[in-house]
Short mmCIF file of C-alpha atoms and ligand atoms in Angstrom, two decimals:
data_model
loop_
_atom_site.label_atom_id
_atom_site.label_comp_id
_atom_site.label_asym_id
_atom_site.label_seq_id
_atom_site.Cartn_x
_atom_site.Cartn_y
_atom_site.Cartn_z
CA MET A 1 42.34 32.94 9.95
CA LEU A 2 43.50 32.61 13.53
CA GLY A 3 47.22 32.55 14.24
CA ASP A 4 49.30 31.18 17.13
CA ASP A 5 49.90 34.60 18.71
CA GLU A 6 46.25 35.53 18.65
CA VAL A 7 45.32 32.19 20.21
CA LEU A 8 47.84 32.46 23.04
CA LYS A 9 46.75 36.01 23.75
CA ALA A 10 43.10 34.99 23.85
CA VAL A 11 43.81 32.13 26.28
CA GLN A 12 45.91 34.37 28.51
CA SER A 13 43.21 37.00 28.83
CA HIS A 14 40.60 34.27 29.36
CA ILE A 15 42.55 32.86 32.32
CA GLU A 16 43.29 36.28 33.75
CA SER A 17 39.69 37.41 33.42
CA ARG A 18 38.81 34.55 35.79
CA GLY A 19 41.08 35.96 38.45
CA LYS A 20 43.92 33.47 38.03
CA PRO A 21 46.91 35.61 37.07
CA LEU A 22 49.72 33.79 35.33
CA ALA A 23 53.31 34.04 36.51
CA GLY A 24 54.51 35.09 33.07
CA PRO A 25 53.49 35.03 29.42
CA LEU A 26 52.14 31.72 28.12
CA PRO A 27 54.62 29.23 26.68
CA GLY A 28 55.06 29.33 22.92
CA ALA A 29 53.31 27.68 20.05
CA SER A 30 54.40 24.21 21.27
CA ALA A 31 51.36 24.17 23.55
CA ILE A 32 48.98 24.59 20.61
CA THR A 33 47.47 21.89 18.39
CA TRP A 34 45.38 22.90 15.40
CA HIS A 35 42.31 20.99 14.23
CA SER A 36 39.94 21.35 11.28
CA LEU A 37 36.32 20.37 10.81
CA LEU A 38 34.16 20.28 7.70
CA LYS A 39 30.39 19.86 7.65
CA GLY A 40 27.40 20.31 5.36
CA GLN A 41 26.05 18.60 2.31
CA ILE A 42 26.58 18.09 -1.39
CA VAL A 43 23.50 17.78 -3.59
CA ARG A 44 24.13 16.16 -6.96
CA SER A 45 21.74 15.93 -9.88
CA ILE A 46 22.04 12.45 -11.41
CA GLU A 47 20.65 12.11 -14.91
CA SER A 48 19.40 9.00 -16.66
CA ARG A 49 18.08 8.62 -20.21
CA SER A 50 16.06 5.69 -21.49
CA GLU A 51 14.10 4.83 -24.58
CA LYS A 52 11.23 2.39 -25.10
CA LYS A 53 8.34 1.48 -27.40
CA ARG A 54 4.99 2.76 -26.21
CA LEU A 55 1.46 1.75 -27.13
CA HIS A 56 -1.59 3.84 -26.35
CA ARG A 57 -5.06 2.34 -26.84
CA GLY A 58 -7.30 5.00 -28.33
CA PRO A 59 -6.58 8.45 -29.77
CA LEU A 60 -3.65 10.45 -28.34
CA ASP A 61 -2.16 13.82 -29.22
CA LEU A 62 1.65 13.79 -28.93
CA SER A 63 2.23 17.05 -30.81
CA ASP A 64 3.15 19.02 -27.67
CA ARG A 65 6.01 16.67 -26.73
CA PRO A 66 9.59 17.62 -27.58
CA VAL A 67 11.13 15.65 -30.42
CA TYR A 68 14.63 14.12 -30.61
CA ASP A 69 16.72 12.26 -33.14
CA THR A 70 19.33 10.65 -30.89
CA LEU A 71 18.36 10.69 -27.23
CA GLY A 72 21.95 10.87 -25.99
CA ASP A 73 22.58 14.01 -28.04
CA HIS A 74 19.40 15.81 -27.06
CA ARG A 75 20.35 18.95 -25.21
CA VAL A 76 18.60 20.01 -22.02
CA PRO A 77 20.05 22.93 -20.02
CA PRO A 78 21.60 21.89 -16.69
CA PRO A 79 19.31 22.28 -13.70
CA ARG A 80 19.38 25.56 -11.84
CA ASP A 81 18.53 23.68 -8.64
CA PRO A 82 20.11 20.20 -8.45
CA ALA A 83 17.83 19.38 -5.48
CA LYS A 84 14.77 19.50 -7.72
CA PRO A 85 13.70 16.23 -9.37
CA TYR A 86 13.00 16.49 -13.09
CA SER A 87 11.47 14.20 -15.67
CA ARG A 88 10.69 14.87 -19.31
CA LYS A 89 9.08 12.62 -21.91
CA LEU A 90 10.09 13.05 -25.54
CA VAL A 91 9.15 11.45 -28.85
CA ARG A 92 11.64 10.14 -31.38
CA ARG A 93 11.19 11.95 -34.66
CA GLY A 94 9.12 9.98 -37.20
CA SER A 95 8.26 7.14 -34.79
CA ILE A 96 4.55 7.90 -34.31
CA ASP A 97 2.25 5.27 -35.80
CA ASP A 98 -1.36 6.40 -35.30
CA ARG A 99 -3.77 3.92 -36.91
CA LEU A 100 -7.24 2.38 -36.88
CA CYS A 101 -7.28 -1.06 -35.27
CA ALA A 102 -7.73 -4.13 -37.44
CA CYS A 103 -10.86 -4.97 -35.45
CA GLY A 104 -12.58 -1.95 -36.99
CA ASN A 105 -15.06 -1.23 -34.22
CA GLY A 106 -13.36 -2.22 -30.98
CA VAL A 107 -15.01 -5.64 -30.63
CA VAL A 108 -13.95 -9.13 -31.74
CA ARG A 109 -15.59 -12.55 -31.78
CA CYS A 110 -15.57 -14.29 -28.40
CA ARG A 111 -12.98 -17.05 -28.52
CA ARG A 112 -14.42 -19.05 -25.67
CA CYS A 113 -17.81 -19.66 -27.31
CA GLU A 114 -16.65 -19.06 -30.90
CA GLY A 115 -19.28 -16.36 -31.17
CA GLU A 116 -22.13 -18.70 -30.16
CA GLY A 117 -22.93 -16.96 -26.90
CA THR A 118 -23.23 -20.33 -25.15
CA ILE A 119 -20.76 -23.02 -24.15
CA ARG A 120 -21.20 -26.74 -23.50
CA CYS A 121 -22.30 -27.95 -20.09
CA ALA A 122 -22.67 -31.53 -18.86
CA PRO A 123 -26.41 -32.26 -18.57
CA ARG A 124 -25.93 -34.55 -15.57
CA GLN A 125 -23.42 -34.42 -12.80
CA ARG A 126 -22.28 -36.51 -9.91
CA CYS A 127 -24.53 -36.48 -6.84
CA HIS A 128 -22.76 -34.82 -3.94
CA SER A 129 -25.24 -35.97 -1.33
CA CYS A 130 -24.34 -39.67 -1.51
CA ARG A 131 -22.83 -40.68 1.79
CA ASP A 132 -19.34 -42.15 1.43
CA THR A 133 -19.82 -41.96 -2.36
CA THR A 134 -22.27 -44.84 -2.16
CA CYS A 135 -25.50 -44.00 -3.96
CA CYS A 136 -27.10 -47.39 -3.18
CA LEU A 137 -25.86 -49.55 -0.33
CA LEU A 138 -27.07 -52.66 -2.13
CA CYS A 139 -26.40 -52.29 -5.87
CA GLY A 140 -23.87 -49.43 -5.87
CA GLY A 141 -25.97 -47.72 -8.54
CA ASP A 142 -25.82 -50.34 -11.29
CA GLY A 143 -29.01 -52.24 -10.30
CA ARG A 144 -27.40 -55.65 -10.82
CA SER A 145 -26.10 -56.67 -7.43
CA ALA A 146 -29.74 -57.04 -6.34
CA LEU A 147 -29.58 -60.55 -7.85
CA LYS A 148 -27.93 -62.15 -4.87
CA PRO A 149 -26.81 -65.79 -4.65
CA ALA A 150 -29.48 -68.28 -3.42
CA GLY A 151 -29.65 -68.86 0.28
CA LYS A 152 -28.81 -65.32 1.12
CA GLN A 153 -31.61 -63.25 2.51
CA ALA A 154 -32.90 -60.48 0.26
CA GLY A 155 -32.55 -57.02 1.73
CA PRO A 156 -29.81 -54.70 2.65
CA PRO A 157 -26.62 -56.09 4.09
CA ALA A 158 -25.79 -55.47 7.72
CA HIS A 159 -25.80 -51.70 7.91
CA THR A 160 -26.13 -49.72 11.04
CA ALA A 161 -29.40 -48.08 11.86
CA ALA A 162 -27.87 -44.63 11.50
CA ASP A 163 -26.58 -45.61 8.07
CA THR A 164 -30.00 -46.46 6.69
CA ALA A 165 -32.13 -43.94 8.60
CA ASP A 166 -32.15 -41.27 5.88
CA ARG A 167 -32.14 -43.56 2.83
CA GLY A 168 -34.94 -44.37 0.46
CA ARG A 169 -35.96 -46.75 -2.28
CA CYS A 170 -33.36 -47.35 -5.02
CA MET A 171 -34.64 -46.61 -8.55
CA GLU A 172 -32.10 -49.08 -9.94
CA CYS A 173 -32.51 -52.20 -7.82
CA GLY A 174 -35.89 -51.44 -6.25
CA GLU A 175 -34.76 -52.08 -2.67
CA PRO A 176 -36.24 -49.73 -0.02
CA GLY A 177 -34.06 -47.99 2.60
CA VAL A 178 -30.76 -48.34 0.70
CA ALA A 179 -30.55 -45.40 -1.72
CA CYS A 180 -29.39 -41.79 -1.43
CA VAL A 181 -32.58 -39.72 -1.38
CA THR A 182 -31.14 -37.01 -3.66
CA CYS A 183 -30.18 -39.19 -6.61
CA ARG A 184 -32.38 -42.16 -5.63
CA GLY A 185 -29.59 -44.63 -6.16
CA ARG A 186 -28.50 -43.37 -9.53
CA GLY A 187 -25.36 -41.58 -8.34
CA ARG A 188 -25.96 -38.68 -10.75
CA VAL A 189 -28.36 -35.75 -10.80
CA THR A 190 -29.58 -33.30 -13.44
CA CYS A 191 -27.09 -30.40 -13.78
CA PRO A 192 -28.61 -27.41 -11.92
CA THR A 193 -26.75 -24.96 -14.18
CA CYS A 194 -28.16 -26.03 -17.52
CA GLN A 195 -31.20 -27.98 -16.18
CA GLY A 196 -30.05 -30.87 -18.38
CA GLU A 197 -29.97 -28.67 -21.50
CA GLY A 198 -26.29 -29.41 -22.22
CA SER A 199 -25.30 -25.76 -22.76
CA LYS A 200 -25.00 -22.59 -20.67
CA PRO A 201 -24.42 -18.86 -21.29
CA CYS A 202 -20.79 -18.00 -22.09
CA PRO A 203 -19.29 -16.20 -19.06
CA ASP A 204 -16.75 -14.29 -21.20
CA CYS A 205 -19.19 -12.46 -23.48
CA ALA A 206 -22.40 -12.70 -21.44
CA GLN A 207 -24.11 -14.49 -24.35
CA ASP A 208 -23.21 -11.66 -26.72
CA GLY A 209 -20.81 -13.69 -28.87
CA THR A 210 -18.37 -10.73 -29.02
CA VAL A 211 -15.88 -9.22 -26.56
CA THR A 212 -13.98 -5.93 -26.26
CA HIS A 213 -10.77 -6.02 -28.29
CA THR A 214 -7.89 -5.95 -25.79
CA HIS A 215 -5.31 -4.49 -28.18
CA CYS A 216 -7.28 -1.28 -28.74
CA ALA A 217 -9.24 -1.47 -25.46
CA GLY A 218 -12.44 -1.22 -27.49
CA THR A 219 -11.50 2.12 -29.04
CA GLY A 220 -10.83 0.83 -32.56
CA ARG A 221 -7.62 2.88 -32.68
CA THR A 222 -4.01 2.68 -31.45
CA VAL A 223 -1.03 5.01 -31.29
CA GLU A 224 2.49 3.55 -31.14
CA TRP A 225 5.72 5.53 -30.81
CA THR A 226 9.23 5.48 -29.41
CA GLU A 227 9.46 7.40 -26.17
CA GLY A 228 12.61 8.86 -24.69
CA VAL A 229 12.64 9.76 -21.00
CA ILE A 230 15.16 12.08 -19.37
CA THR A 231 15.13 11.89 -15.59
CA ARG A 232 17.17 13.89 -13.12
CA THR A 233 17.23 12.67 -9.56
CA PRO A 234 18.79 14.59 -6.68
CA SER A 235 21.27 12.70 -4.51
CA THR A 236 22.28 14.28 -1.22
CA GLU A 237 25.52 13.41 0.54
CA GLU A 238 25.95 14.53 4.13
CA VAL A 239 29.52 15.60 4.86
CA ARG A 240 31.21 15.38 8.23
CA LEU A 241 34.97 15.40 8.34
CA PRO A 242 36.89 13.96 9.97
CA GLU A 243 34.47 11.03 9.96
CA SER A 244 35.51 9.83 13.38
CA GLY A 245 38.19 10.52 15.92
CA PRO A 246 38.67 12.20 19.24
CA LEU A 247 37.08 15.43 18.04
CA SER A 248 33.40 14.75 18.76
CA TRP A 249 33.58 16.76 21.95
CA ALA A 250 35.29 19.68 20.21
CA ARG A 251 32.79 19.42 17.35
CA LYS A 252 29.91 20.19 19.73
CA LEU A 253 31.76 23.24 21.03
CA ALA A 254 32.56 24.38 17.49
CA ASP A 255 28.88 24.11 16.51
CA GLN A 256 28.07 26.28 19.48
CA HIS A 257 30.87 28.86 19.49
CA ALA A 258 32.73 29.07 16.18
CA ALA A 259 32.03 31.16 13.10
CA TRP A 260 32.29 28.57 10.30
CA THR A 261 33.50 29.68 6.89
CA PRO A 262 31.29 28.66 4.00
CA THR A 263 33.05 26.80 1.20
CA THR A 264 31.92 25.26 -2.07
CA LEU A 265 35.30 23.62 -2.83
CA ALA A 266 34.96 25.04 -6.35
CA ASP A 267 38.13 25.92 -8.26
CA ASP A 268 37.65 29.63 -7.59
CA ASP A 269 36.89 29.15 -3.88
CA PRO A 270 39.68 30.84 -1.84
CA GLU A 271 39.13 28.31 0.98
CA ARG A 272 39.72 25.30 -1.22
CA ALA A 273 43.50 25.13 -0.93
CA ARG A 274 43.35 25.37 2.85
CA VAL A 275 40.62 22.69 3.15
CA GLU A 276 42.51 20.39 0.77
CA LYS A 277 45.69 20.82 2.80
CA ASP A 278 43.86 19.98 6.06
CA PHE A 279 41.88 16.98 4.87
CA GLY A 280 44.08 15.60 2.14
CA ALA A 281 42.93 12.31 0.58
CA THR A 282 39.72 12.08 2.62
CA LEU A 283 38.40 15.00 0.60
CA GLN A 284 38.83 13.28 -2.76
CA PRO A 285 35.51 11.32 -2.79
CA LEU A 286 33.64 14.60 -2.18
CA LEU A 287 35.29 16.34 -5.13
CA ARG A 288 34.86 13.41 -7.51
CA THR A 289 32.16 13.65 -10.18
CA HIS A 290 29.69 10.81 -9.73
CA ASP A 291 28.36 8.62 -12.54
CA GLN A 292 25.83 10.55 -14.63
CA GLU A 293 26.26 13.63 -12.46
CA ILE A 294 25.28 16.74 -14.42
CA ALA A 295 25.17 19.38 -11.70
CA ARG A 296 25.91 19.82 -8.03
CA ARG A 297 25.49 22.25 -5.21
CA THR A 298 28.07 22.18 -2.45
CA GLU A 299 27.07 23.73 0.85
CA LEU A 300 29.93 23.16 3.23
CA ALA A 301 31.30 25.02 6.20
CA TYR A 302 34.83 24.84 7.47
CA VAL A 303 36.43 25.77 10.76
CA ARG A 304 39.98 25.58 12.06
CA PHE A 305 40.39 25.88 15.80
CA ALA A 306 43.16 25.52 18.38
CA LYS A 307 43.52 23.37 21.47
CA VAL A 308 45.84 24.87 24.04
CA ALA A 309 47.43 23.20 27.06
CA VAL A 310 48.75 25.57 29.76
CA HIS A 311 51.35 24.14 32.10
CA GLU A 312 50.19 26.18 35.10
CA HIS A 313 46.61 25.01 34.59
CA ALA A 314 47.18 21.38 33.66
CA HIS A 315 43.68 20.42 34.77
CA ARG A 316 42.14 22.46 31.92
CA ILE A 317 42.24 22.32 28.12
CA TYR A 318 41.44 25.52 26.27
CA TYR A 319 39.64 25.49 22.94
CA VAL A 320 39.97 28.64 20.85
CA PHE A 321 37.42 29.17 18.09
CA PRO A 322 37.38 31.88 15.43
CA THR A 323 34.36 34.19 15.45
CA HIS A 324 33.48 37.31 13.50
CA GLY A 325 34.98 39.36 16.34
CA ARG A 326 37.55 38.27 18.92
CA PRO A 327 38.19 34.52 19.21
CA THR A 328 36.10 32.60 21.74
CA VAL A 329 37.93 30.60 24.42
CA VAL A 330 36.21 27.66 26.11
CA GLY A 331 37.92 25.89 29.01
CA ARG A 332 37.19 22.23 29.66
CA PRO A 333 38.59 19.76 32.22
CA SER A 334 41.64 18.05 30.77
CA PRO A 335 41.60 14.25 30.29
CA LYS A 336 44.05 13.99 33.21
CA ARG A 337 41.63 15.99 35.36
CA LEU A 338 38.72 13.78 34.33
CA TRP A 339 40.67 10.68 35.42
CA GLN A 340 41.43 12.36 38.76
CA ILE A 341 37.73 13.06 39.32
CA ALA A 342 36.85 9.47 38.41
CA GLY A 343 39.58 8.25 40.76
CA ILE A 344 38.25 10.32 43.65
CA ALA A 345 34.72 9.06 43.02
CA ALA A 346 35.97 5.45 43.05
CA LEU A 347 37.87 6.07 46.30
CA VAL A 348 34.77 7.54 47.95
CA ILE A 349 32.78 4.41 47.00
CA VAL A 350 35.48 2.14 48.43
CA LEU A 351 35.53 4.13 51.69
CA LEU A 352 31.74 4.09 51.99
CA THR A 353 31.73 0.33 51.47
CA LEU A 354 34.36 -0.10 54.19
CA VAL A 355 32.44 2.13 56.62
CA ASN A 356 29.26 0.21 55.91
CA GLY A 357 31.11 -3.05 56.55
CA LEU A 358 32.40 -1.76 59.92
CA LEU A 359 28.97 -0.55 61.01
CA ALA A 360 27.18 -3.76 60.03
ZN1 LIG B 1 -9.22 -3.34 -31.97
ZN1 LIG B 2 -18.59 -16.02 -25.57
ZN1 LIG B 3 -26.93 -39.44 -4.37
ZN1 LIG B 4 -29.80 -50.10 -5.75
ZN1 LIG B 5 -25.10 -28.59 -17.27
#
């Protein structure tokens, strides 16, 4: 763990190594601020247990499945790797009901045709060729309107030529050029499906009269049992503390330069107390055991680094990161310096604009 003295010494030799000797030793610890970062992930294994009735159509061997009495009490060792998904199917003791189906042979009588193999079909059906649903322009298909009142001329009423062009003699009223040529004025035609027979093959059983029994899927046998399922699903939480703040810039440098200390935040982890002190309440959600959590793997890394301001070099900020050897010092322009640079840039733009204006 870095200390104030070590940090100040590291900054001093960093500045001096760049040929900028300091007038005296660096000011004390007041120039130092300490910051902590935590990163990594926590993988939790979340377990769920459920039970339901199962039905298998046909023979099934369940003898290789583990058996339980009370699913909640069934013991399964915790996972060695919480990141690995796991699912196990079990059978409740004494719940297997393996039996022949009531159908006997896997087939049952067809309900649509009642075992007949054929179903009813209308022998005649409406003619679809009749224009405007009029089978005969004169009698309308009933043959009677042909008896017109005296004085009126026999023959079709005033129809257009196009209307009567493709019409023929009506079989009902006898008038030529008025009837639909398909049904010849009758309005109905013989059913093409049954050819007027009045029955057609049953589409459900293909005329067989029997169909496959759905309950046993035609196997003549079923197996029912109570199934328990134990599932373990990994849930990964990415950790990045502090979640936000002015440290994003320093975080990049720490990723690059610092030696992070691994920590699992377990009770026996020597880093835990330090990490808890630095992050306080924000750490609590990470330590909490989630609902149905049965195992976890914590892979975190922690670093504590110093930011040093040196009065004689106010335009720089020095970051000091721990490494496996001597601490690494990285100098960066201070915020004040960055504003100065931005100010100079703005001034240059203003001057250029003025010069342009004068020259124009
Ligand atoms: Zn059956
Ligand atoms: Zn049928
Ligand atoms: Zn017709
Ligand atoms: Zn007619
Ligand atoms: Zn028919």
